[in-house]
PDB file of C-alpha atoms in Angstrom:
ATOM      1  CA  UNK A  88    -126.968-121.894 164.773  1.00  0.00           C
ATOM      2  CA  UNK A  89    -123.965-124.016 166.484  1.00  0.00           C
ATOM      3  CA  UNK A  90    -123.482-124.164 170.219  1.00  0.00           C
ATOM      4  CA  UNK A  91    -120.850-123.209 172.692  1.00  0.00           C
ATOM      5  CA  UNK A  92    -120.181-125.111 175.964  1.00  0.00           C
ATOM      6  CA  UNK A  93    -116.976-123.878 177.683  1.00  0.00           C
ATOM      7  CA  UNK A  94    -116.443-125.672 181.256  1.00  0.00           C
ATOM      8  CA  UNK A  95    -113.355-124.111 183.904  1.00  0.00           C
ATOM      9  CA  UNK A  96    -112.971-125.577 187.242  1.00  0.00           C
ATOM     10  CA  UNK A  97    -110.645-124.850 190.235  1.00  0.00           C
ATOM     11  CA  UNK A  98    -109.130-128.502 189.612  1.00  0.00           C
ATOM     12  CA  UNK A  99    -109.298-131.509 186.696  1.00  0.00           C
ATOM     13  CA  UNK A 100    -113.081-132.044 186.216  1.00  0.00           C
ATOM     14  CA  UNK A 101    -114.962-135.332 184.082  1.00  0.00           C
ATOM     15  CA  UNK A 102    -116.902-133.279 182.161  1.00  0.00           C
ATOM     16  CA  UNK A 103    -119.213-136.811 181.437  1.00  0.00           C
ATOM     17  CA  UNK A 104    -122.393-135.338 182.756  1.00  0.00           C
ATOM     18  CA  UNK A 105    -122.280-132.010 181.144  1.00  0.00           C
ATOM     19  CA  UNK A 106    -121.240-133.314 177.429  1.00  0.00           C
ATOM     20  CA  UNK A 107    -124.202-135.775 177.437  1.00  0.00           C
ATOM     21  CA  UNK A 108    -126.498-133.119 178.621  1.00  0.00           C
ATOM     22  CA  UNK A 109    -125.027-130.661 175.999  1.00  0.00           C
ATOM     23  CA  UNK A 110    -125.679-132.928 173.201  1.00  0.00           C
ATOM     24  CA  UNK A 111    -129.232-132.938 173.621  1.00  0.00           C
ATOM     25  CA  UNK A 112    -128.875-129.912 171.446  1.00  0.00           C
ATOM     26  CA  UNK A 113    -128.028-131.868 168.549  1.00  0.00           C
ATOM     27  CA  UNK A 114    -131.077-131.990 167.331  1.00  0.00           C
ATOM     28  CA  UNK A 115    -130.971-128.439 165.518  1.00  0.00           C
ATOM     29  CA  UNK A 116    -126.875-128.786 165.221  1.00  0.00           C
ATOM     30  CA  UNK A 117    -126.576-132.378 163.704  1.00  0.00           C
ATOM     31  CA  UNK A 118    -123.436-131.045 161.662  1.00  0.00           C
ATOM     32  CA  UNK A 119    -120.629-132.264 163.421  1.00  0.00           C
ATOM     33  CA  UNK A 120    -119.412-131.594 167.239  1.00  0.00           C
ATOM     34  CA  UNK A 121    -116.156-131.749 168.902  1.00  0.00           C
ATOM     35  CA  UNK A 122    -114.067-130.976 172.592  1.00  0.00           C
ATOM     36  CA  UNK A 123    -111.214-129.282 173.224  1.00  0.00           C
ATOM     37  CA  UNK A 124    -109.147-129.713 176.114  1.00  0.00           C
ATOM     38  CA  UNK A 125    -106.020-129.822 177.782  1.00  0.00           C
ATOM     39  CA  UNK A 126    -103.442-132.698 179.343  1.00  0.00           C
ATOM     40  CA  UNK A 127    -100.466-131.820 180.863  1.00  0.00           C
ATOM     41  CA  UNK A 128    -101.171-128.047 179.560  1.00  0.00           C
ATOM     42  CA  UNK A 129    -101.022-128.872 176.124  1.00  0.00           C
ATOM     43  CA  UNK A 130    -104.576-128.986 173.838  1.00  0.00           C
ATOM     44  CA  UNK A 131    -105.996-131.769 172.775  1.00  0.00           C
ATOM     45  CA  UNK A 132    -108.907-131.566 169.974  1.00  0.00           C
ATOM     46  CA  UNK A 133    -111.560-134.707 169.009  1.00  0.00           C
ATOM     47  CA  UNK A 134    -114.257-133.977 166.777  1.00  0.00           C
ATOM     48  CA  UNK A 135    -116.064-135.908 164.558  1.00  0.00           C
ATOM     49  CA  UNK A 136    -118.197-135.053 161.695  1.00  0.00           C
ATOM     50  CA  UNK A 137    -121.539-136.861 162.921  1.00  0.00           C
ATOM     51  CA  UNK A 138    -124.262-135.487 165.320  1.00  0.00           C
ATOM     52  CA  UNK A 139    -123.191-135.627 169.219  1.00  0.00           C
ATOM     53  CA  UNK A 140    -126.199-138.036 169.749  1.00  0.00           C
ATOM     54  CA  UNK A 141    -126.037-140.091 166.547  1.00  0.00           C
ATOM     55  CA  UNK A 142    -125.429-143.846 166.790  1.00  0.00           C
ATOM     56  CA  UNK A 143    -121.721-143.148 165.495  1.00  0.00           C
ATOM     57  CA  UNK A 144    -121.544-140.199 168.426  1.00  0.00           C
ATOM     58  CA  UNK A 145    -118.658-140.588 170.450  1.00  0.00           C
ATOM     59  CA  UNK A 146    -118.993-138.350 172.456  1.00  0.00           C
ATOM     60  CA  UNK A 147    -119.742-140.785 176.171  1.00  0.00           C
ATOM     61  CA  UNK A 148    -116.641-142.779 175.441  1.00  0.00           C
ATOM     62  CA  UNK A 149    -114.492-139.162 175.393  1.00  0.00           C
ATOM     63  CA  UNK A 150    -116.351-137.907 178.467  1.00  0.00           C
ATOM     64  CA  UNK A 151    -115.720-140.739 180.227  1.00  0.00           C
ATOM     65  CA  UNK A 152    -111.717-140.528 179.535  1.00  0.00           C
ATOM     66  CA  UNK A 153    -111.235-136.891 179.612  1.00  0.00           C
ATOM     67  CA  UNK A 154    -110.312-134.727 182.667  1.00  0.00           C
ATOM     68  CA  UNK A 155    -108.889-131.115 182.340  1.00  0.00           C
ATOM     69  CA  UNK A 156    -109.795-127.831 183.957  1.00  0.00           C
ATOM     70  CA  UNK A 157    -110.786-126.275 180.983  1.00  0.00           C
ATOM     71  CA  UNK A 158    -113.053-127.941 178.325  1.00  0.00           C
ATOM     72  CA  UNK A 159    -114.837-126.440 175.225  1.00  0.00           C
ATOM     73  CA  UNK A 160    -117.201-128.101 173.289  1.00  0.00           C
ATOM     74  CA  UNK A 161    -119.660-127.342 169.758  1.00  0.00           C
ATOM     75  CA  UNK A 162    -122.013-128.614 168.340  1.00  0.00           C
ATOM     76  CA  UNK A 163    -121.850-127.242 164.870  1.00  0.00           C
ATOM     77  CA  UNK A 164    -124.795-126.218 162.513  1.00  0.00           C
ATOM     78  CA  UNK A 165    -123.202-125.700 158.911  1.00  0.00           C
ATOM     79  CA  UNK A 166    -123.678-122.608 157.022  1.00  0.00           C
ATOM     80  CA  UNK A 167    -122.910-124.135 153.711  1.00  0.00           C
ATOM     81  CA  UNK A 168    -119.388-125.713 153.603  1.00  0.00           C
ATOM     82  CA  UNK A 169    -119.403-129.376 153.699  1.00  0.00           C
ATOM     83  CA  UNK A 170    -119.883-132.246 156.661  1.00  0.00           C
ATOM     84  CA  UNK A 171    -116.480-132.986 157.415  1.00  0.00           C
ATOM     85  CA  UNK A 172    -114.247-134.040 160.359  1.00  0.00           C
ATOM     86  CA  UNK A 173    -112.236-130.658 159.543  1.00  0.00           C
ATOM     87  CA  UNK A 174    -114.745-128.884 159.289  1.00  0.00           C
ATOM     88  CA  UNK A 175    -115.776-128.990 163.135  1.00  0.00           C
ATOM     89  CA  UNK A 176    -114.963-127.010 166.155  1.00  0.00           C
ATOM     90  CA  UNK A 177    -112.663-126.239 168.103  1.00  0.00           C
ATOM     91  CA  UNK A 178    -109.910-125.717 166.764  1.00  0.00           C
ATOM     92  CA  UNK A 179    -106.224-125.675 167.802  1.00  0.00           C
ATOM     93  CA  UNK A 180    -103.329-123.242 166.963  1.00  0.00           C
ATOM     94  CA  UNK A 181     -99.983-123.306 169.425  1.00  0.00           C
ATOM     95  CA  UNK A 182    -101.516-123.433 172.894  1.00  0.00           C
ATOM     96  CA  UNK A 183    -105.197-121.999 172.034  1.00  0.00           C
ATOM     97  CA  UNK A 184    -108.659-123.844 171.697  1.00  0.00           C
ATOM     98  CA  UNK A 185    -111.592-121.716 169.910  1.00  0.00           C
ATOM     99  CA  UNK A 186    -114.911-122.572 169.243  1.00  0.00           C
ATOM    100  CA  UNK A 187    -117.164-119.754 167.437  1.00  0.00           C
ATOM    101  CA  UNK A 188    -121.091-119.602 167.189  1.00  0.00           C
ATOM    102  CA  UNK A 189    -122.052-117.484 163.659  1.00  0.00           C
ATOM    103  CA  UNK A 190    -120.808-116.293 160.410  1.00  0.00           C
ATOM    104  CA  UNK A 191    -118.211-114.099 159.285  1.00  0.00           C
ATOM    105  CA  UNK A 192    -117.102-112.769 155.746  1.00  0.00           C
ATOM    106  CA  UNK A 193    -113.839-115.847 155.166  1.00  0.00           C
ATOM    107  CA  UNK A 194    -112.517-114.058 152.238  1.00  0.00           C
ATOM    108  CA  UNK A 195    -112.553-110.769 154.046  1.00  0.00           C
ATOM    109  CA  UNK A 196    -110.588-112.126 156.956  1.00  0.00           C
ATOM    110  CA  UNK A 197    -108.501-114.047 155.093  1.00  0.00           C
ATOM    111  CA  UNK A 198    -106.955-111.249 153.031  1.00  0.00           C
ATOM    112  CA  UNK A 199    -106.438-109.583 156.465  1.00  0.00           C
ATOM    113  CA  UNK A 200    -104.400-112.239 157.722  1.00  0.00           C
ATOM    114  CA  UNK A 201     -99.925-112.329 157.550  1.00  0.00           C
ATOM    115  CA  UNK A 202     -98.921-114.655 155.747  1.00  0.00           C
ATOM    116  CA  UNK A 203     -97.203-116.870 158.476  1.00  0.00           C
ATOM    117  CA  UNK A 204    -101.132-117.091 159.555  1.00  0.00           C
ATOM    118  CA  UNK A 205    -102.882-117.650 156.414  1.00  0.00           C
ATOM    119  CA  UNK A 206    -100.785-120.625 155.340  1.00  0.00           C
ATOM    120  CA  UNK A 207    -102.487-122.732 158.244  1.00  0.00           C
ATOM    121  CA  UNK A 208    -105.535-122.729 157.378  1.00  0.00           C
ATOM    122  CA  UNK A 209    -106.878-125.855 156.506  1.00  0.00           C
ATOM    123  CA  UNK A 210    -110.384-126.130 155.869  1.00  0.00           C
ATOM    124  CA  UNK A 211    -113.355-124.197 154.493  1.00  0.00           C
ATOM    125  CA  UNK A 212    -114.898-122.886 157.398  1.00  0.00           C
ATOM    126  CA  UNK A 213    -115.268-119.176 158.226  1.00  0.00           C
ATOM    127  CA  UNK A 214    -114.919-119.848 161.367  1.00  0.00           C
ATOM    128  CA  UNK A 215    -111.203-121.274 161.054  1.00  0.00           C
ATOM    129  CA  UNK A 216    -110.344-117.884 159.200  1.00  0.00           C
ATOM    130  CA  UNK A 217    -112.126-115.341 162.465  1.00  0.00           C
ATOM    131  CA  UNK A 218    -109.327-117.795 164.926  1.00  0.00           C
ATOM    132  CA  UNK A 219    -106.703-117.101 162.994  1.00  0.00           C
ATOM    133  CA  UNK A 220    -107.917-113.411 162.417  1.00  0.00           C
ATOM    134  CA  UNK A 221    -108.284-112.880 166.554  1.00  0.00           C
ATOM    135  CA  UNK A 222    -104.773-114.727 167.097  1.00  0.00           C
ATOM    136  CA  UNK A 223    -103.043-112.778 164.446  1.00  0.00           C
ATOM    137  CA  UNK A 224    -104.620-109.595 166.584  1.00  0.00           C
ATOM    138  CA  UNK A 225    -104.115-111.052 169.971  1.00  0.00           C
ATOM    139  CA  UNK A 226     -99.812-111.627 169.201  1.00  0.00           C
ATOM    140  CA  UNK A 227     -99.591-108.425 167.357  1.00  0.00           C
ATOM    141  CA  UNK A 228    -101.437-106.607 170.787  1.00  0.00           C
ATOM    142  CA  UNK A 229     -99.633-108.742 173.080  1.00  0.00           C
ATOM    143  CA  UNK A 230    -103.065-108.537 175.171  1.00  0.00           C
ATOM    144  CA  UNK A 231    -105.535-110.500 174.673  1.00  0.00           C
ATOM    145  CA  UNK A 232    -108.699-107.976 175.613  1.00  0.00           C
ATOM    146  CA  UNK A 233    -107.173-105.195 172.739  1.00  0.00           C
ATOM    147  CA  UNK A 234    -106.336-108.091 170.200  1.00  0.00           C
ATOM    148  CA  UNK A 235    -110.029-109.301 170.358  1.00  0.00           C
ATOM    149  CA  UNK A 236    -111.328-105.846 170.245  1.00  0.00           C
ATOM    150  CA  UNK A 237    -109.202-104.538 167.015  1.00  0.00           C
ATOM    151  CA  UNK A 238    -109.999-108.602 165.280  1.00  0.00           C
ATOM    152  CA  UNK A 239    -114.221-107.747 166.193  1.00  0.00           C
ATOM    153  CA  UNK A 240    -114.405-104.057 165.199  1.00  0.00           C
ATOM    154  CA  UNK A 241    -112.472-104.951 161.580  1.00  0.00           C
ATOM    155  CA  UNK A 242    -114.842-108.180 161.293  1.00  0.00           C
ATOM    156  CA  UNK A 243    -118.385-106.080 161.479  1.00  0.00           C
ATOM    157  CA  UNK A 244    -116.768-104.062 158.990  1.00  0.00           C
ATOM    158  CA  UNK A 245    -118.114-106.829 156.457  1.00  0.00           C
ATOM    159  CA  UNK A 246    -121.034-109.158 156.638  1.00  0.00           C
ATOM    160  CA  UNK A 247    -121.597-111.542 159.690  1.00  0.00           C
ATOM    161  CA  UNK A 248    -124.473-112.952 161.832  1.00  0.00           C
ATOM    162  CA  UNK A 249    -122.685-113.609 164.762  1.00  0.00           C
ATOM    163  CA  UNK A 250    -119.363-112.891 166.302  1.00  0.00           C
ATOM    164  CA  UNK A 251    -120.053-115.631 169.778  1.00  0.00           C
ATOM    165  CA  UNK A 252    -116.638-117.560 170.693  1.00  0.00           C
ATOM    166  CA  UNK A 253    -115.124-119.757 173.452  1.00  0.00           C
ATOM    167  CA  UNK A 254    -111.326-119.304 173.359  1.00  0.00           C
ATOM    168  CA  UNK A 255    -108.549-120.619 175.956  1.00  0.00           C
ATOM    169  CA  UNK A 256    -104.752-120.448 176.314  1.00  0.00           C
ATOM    170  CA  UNK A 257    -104.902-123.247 179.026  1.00  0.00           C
ATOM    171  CA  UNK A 258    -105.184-120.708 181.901  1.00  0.00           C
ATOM    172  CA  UNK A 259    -107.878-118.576 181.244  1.00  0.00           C
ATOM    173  CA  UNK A 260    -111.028-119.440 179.067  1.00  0.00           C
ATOM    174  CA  UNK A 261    -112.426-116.145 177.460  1.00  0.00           C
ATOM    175  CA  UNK A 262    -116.305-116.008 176.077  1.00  0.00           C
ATOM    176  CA  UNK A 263    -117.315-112.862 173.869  1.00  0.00           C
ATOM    177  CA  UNK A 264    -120.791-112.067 172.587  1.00  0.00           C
ATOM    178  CA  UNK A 265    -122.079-110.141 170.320  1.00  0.00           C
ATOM    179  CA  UNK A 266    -124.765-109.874 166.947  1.00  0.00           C
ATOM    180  CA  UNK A 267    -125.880-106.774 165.822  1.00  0.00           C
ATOM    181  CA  UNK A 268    -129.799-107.522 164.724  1.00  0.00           C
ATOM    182  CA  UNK A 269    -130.337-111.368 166.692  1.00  0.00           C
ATOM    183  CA  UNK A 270    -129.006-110.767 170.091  1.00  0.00           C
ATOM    184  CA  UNK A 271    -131.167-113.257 171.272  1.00  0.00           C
ATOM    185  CA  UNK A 272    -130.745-115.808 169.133  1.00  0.00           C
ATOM    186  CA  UNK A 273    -126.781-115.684 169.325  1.00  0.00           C
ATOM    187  CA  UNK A 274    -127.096-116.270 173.241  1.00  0.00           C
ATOM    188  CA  UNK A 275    -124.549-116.998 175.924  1.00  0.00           C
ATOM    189  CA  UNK A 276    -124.416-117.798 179.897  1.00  0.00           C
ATOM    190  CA  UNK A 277    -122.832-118.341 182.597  1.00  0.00           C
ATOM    191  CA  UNK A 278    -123.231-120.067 185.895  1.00  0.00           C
ATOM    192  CA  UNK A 279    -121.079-120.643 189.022  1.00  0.00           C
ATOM    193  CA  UNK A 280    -121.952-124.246 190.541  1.00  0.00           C
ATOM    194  CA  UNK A 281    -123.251-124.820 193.989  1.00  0.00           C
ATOM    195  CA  UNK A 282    -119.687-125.786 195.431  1.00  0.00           C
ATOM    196  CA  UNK A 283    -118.188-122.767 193.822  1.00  0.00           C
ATOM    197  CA  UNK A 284    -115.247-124.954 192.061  1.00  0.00           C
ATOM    198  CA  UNK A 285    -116.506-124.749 188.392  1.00  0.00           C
ATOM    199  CA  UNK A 286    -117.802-122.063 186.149  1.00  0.00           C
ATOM    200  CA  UNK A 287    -119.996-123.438 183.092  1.00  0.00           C
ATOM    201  CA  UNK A 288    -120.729-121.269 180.003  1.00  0.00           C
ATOM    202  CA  UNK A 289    -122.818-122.465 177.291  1.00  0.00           C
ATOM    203  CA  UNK A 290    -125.156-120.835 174.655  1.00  0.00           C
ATOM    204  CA  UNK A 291    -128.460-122.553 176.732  1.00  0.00           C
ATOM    205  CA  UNK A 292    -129.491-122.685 179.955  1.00  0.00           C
ATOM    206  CA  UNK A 293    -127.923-126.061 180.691  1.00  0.00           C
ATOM    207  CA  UNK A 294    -128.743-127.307 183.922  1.00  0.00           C
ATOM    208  CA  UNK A 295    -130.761-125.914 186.514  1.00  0.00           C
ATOM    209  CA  UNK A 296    -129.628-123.047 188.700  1.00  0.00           C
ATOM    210  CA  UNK A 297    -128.799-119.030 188.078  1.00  0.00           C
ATOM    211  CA  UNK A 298    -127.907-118.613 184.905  1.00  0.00           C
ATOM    212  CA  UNK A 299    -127.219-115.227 183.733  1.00  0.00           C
ATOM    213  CA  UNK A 300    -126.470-113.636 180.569  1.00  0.00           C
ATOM    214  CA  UNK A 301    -123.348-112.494 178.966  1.00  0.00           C
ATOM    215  CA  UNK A 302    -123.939-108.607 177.849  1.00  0.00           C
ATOM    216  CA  UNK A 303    -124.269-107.985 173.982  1.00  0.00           C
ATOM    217  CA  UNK A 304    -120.554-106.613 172.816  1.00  0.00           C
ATOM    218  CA  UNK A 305    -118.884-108.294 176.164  1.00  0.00           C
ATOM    219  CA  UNK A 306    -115.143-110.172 177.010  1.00  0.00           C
ATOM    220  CA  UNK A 307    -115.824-112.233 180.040  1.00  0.00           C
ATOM    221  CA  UNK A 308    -112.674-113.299 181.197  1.00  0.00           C
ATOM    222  CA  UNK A 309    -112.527-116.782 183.936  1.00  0.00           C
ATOM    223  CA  UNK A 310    -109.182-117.786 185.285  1.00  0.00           C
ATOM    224  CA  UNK A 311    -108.312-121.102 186.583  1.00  0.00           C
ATOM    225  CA  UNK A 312    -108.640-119.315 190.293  1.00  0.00           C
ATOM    226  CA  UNK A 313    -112.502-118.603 188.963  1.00  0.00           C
ATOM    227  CA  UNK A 314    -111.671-115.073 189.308  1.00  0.00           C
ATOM    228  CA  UNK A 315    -113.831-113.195 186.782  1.00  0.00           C
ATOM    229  CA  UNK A 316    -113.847-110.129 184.407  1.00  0.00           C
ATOM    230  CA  UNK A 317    -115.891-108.673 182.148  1.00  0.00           C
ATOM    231  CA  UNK A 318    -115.562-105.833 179.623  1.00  0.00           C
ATOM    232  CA  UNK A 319    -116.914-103.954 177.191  1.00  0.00           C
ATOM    233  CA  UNK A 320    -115.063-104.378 173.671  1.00  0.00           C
ATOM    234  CA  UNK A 321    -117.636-102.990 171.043  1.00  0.00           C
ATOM    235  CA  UNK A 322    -121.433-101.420 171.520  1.00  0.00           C
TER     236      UNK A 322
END
């Protein structure tokens, strides 16, 4: 099972604290991590193809650089495709980071996808194909809450574990959860800091304070403002 950490904050945040603490979870996801984030509102992606808190991790040095109001970070658990640098999360399309937390039928999606879609994928992750699937979805709604709906109701139509993703256009980070028959073990929270300036969202309980969960079949929705929504999508 991979893990999600998605980090928004009122202004530019170090995220230095929260990535180290994150990678403790290595341990059961030793497949690769990576962090997505943005400068100057364009994405930036590192991952490497090593465990977060290996000796070849380099994941302090990038905390201690990086400063954005939106972060996500994985730490990915393979379901059979190879350890590879490409094969990490997040990934990147146009001016959108995603991160996903399950399985999903590839060759499903991928014969779903347009063509001007398909011919970017690059690697051999399922998890690639689901982004492009809920992009392709998302451009053809022109909203993101119906795209995501119509991309998750045609994706359970097939074979899956879990559907769990982090996704950001650079102004609003979006988390969805769902899993029809392991709820609990595809978890996801969130949690509004102390000071109010930063809403964290991560598959644990990360740090101490209220944590609460994000409801089975639910978009939450956090803008840069930390104004919230959350919706129903699929039961």
């Amino acid at each position: 099972m991979c893990r999600l950490l998605g980090i928004i904050a009122k202004e530019p945040v170090s995220p230095k604290f929260l990535l180290e603490r994150f990678s403790e979870f290595s341990d059961d996801n030793p497949d690769g991590w990576g962090a997505g984030w943005y400068e100057d509102n364009s994405p930036k992606i590192f991952k490497q193809a090593v465990s977060a808190k290996g000796a070849k991790s380099k994941i302090s040095q990038l905390a201690d650089r990086v400063k954005s109001k939106i972060i996500i970070a994985h730490l990915r658990a393979g379901t059979g495709t190879k350890l590879c640098h490409s094969n990490s999360h997040p990934f990147k399309y146009r001016n959108w980071i995603f991160a996903h937390n399950g399985s999903v039928d590839r060759e499903y999606l991928i014969s779903s996808l347009k063509k001007k879609y398909k011919k970017r994928l690059r690697v051999e992750t399922d998890s690639e194909a689901y982004f492009y699937w809920i992009i392709q979805n998302i451009e053809e709604s022109e909203d993101v809450i119906s795209g995501v709906e119509k991309a998750v109701k045609k994706t359970i139509e097939k074979k899956y574990t879990g559907l769990n993703f982090l996704l950001s256009d650079g102004k609003v980070l979006y988390a969805f959860r769902y899993s029809k028959r392991n709820s609990n073990y595809y978890s996801l929270y969130k949690r509004k800091t102390c000071n109010g300036n930063m809403i964290l969202l991560c598959s644990e309980k990360l740090t101490k304070g209220n944590w609460k969960e994000i409801k089975v079949g639910s978009l939450l929705m956090v803008s840069s403002v930390l104004g919230t929504l959350e919706v129903f999508i699929i039961k």
